Coordinates of C-alpha atoms in Angstrom, one line a residue:
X211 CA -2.4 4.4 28.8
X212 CA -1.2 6.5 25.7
X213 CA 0.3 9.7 26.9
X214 CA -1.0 13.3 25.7
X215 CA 2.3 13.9 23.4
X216 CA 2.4 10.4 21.6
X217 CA 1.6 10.3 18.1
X218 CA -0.8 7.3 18.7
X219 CA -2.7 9.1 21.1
X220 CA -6.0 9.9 18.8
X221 CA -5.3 6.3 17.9
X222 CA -8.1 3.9 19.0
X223 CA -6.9 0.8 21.6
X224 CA -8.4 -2.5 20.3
X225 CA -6.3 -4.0 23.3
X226 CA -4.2 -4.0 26.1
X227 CA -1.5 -6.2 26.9
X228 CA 0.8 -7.0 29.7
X229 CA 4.3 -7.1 30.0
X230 CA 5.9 -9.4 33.0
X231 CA 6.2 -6.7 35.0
X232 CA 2.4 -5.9 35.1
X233 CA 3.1 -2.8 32.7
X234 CA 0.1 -2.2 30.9
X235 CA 1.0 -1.9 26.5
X236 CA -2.3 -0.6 25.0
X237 CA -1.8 -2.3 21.2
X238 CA -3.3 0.7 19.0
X239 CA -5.8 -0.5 16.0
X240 CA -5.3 0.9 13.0
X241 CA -8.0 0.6 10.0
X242 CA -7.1 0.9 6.2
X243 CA -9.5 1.3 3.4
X244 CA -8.1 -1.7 1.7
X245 CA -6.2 -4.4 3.6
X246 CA -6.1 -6.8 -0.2
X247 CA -3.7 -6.0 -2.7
X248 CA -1.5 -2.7 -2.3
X249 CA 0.1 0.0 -5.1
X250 CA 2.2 2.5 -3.9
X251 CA 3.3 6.2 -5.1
X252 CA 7.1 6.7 -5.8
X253 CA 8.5 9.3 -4.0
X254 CA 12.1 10.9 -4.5
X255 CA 13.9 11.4 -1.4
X256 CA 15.3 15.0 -0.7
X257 CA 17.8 15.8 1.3
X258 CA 16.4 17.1 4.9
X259 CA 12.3 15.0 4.8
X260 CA 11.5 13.2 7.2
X261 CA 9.4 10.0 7.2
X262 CA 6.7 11.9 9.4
X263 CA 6.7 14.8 6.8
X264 CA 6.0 12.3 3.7
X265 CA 3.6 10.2 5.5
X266 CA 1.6 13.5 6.2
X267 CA 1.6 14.7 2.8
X268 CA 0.2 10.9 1.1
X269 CA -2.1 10.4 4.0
X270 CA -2.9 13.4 5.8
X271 CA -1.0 11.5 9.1
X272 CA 2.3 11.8 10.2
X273 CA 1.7 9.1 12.4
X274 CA 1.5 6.6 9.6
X275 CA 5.4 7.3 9.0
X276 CA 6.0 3.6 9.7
X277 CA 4.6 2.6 6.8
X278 CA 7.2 3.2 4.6
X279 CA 10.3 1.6 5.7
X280 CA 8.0 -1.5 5.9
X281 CA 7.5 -1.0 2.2
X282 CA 11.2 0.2 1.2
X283 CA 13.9 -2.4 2.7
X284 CA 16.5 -0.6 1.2
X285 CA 16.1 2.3 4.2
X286 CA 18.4 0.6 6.8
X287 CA 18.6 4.0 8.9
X288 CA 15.9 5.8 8.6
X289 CA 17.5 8.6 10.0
X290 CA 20.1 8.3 7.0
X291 CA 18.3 8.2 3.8
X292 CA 20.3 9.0 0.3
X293 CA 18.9 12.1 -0.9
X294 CA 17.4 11.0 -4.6
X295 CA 16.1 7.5 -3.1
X296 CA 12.8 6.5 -5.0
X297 CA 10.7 5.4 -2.2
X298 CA 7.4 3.3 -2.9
X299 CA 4.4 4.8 -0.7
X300 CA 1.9 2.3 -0.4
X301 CA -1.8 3.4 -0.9
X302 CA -3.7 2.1 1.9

């Protein structure tokens, strides 16, 4: 189950797993236009964004805020990030 307030809740599952304890961990499928070769946008960092505020103005979804540190390995904290960092955005 995906609870009301998550941000993968208009997700859709494509499975559900199990932990040891019998927990159920719906795995949440997500489709991109093109899976092949990825270009990114550079975005400057300013002082006060947050990942979920740049992910919704690229793709129209805060929820794809995870994208980006998987892109930039130079954000350690994402919590933390330098104002005037270039980030690379990754078109997907």
């Amino acid at each position: 189950m995906i609870y009301q307030n998550s941000r993968y809740y208009h997700q859709l599952i494509d499975y559900v797993s199990f932990t040891q304890d019998g927990d159920s961990m719906p795995i949440v499928f997500y489709e991109f236009d093109n899976p092949g070769t990825v270009s990114w946008w550079e975005h400057v960092y300013i002082e006060g964004e947050r990942l979920e505020s740049i992910a919704y103005k690229y793709y129209k979804r805060a929820d794809y805020w995870w994208l980006i540190p998987e892109y930039n390995p130079v954000i350690v904290d994402f919590t933390n990030i330098a104002p005037g960092t270039v980030l690379r955005i990754p078109r997907v």
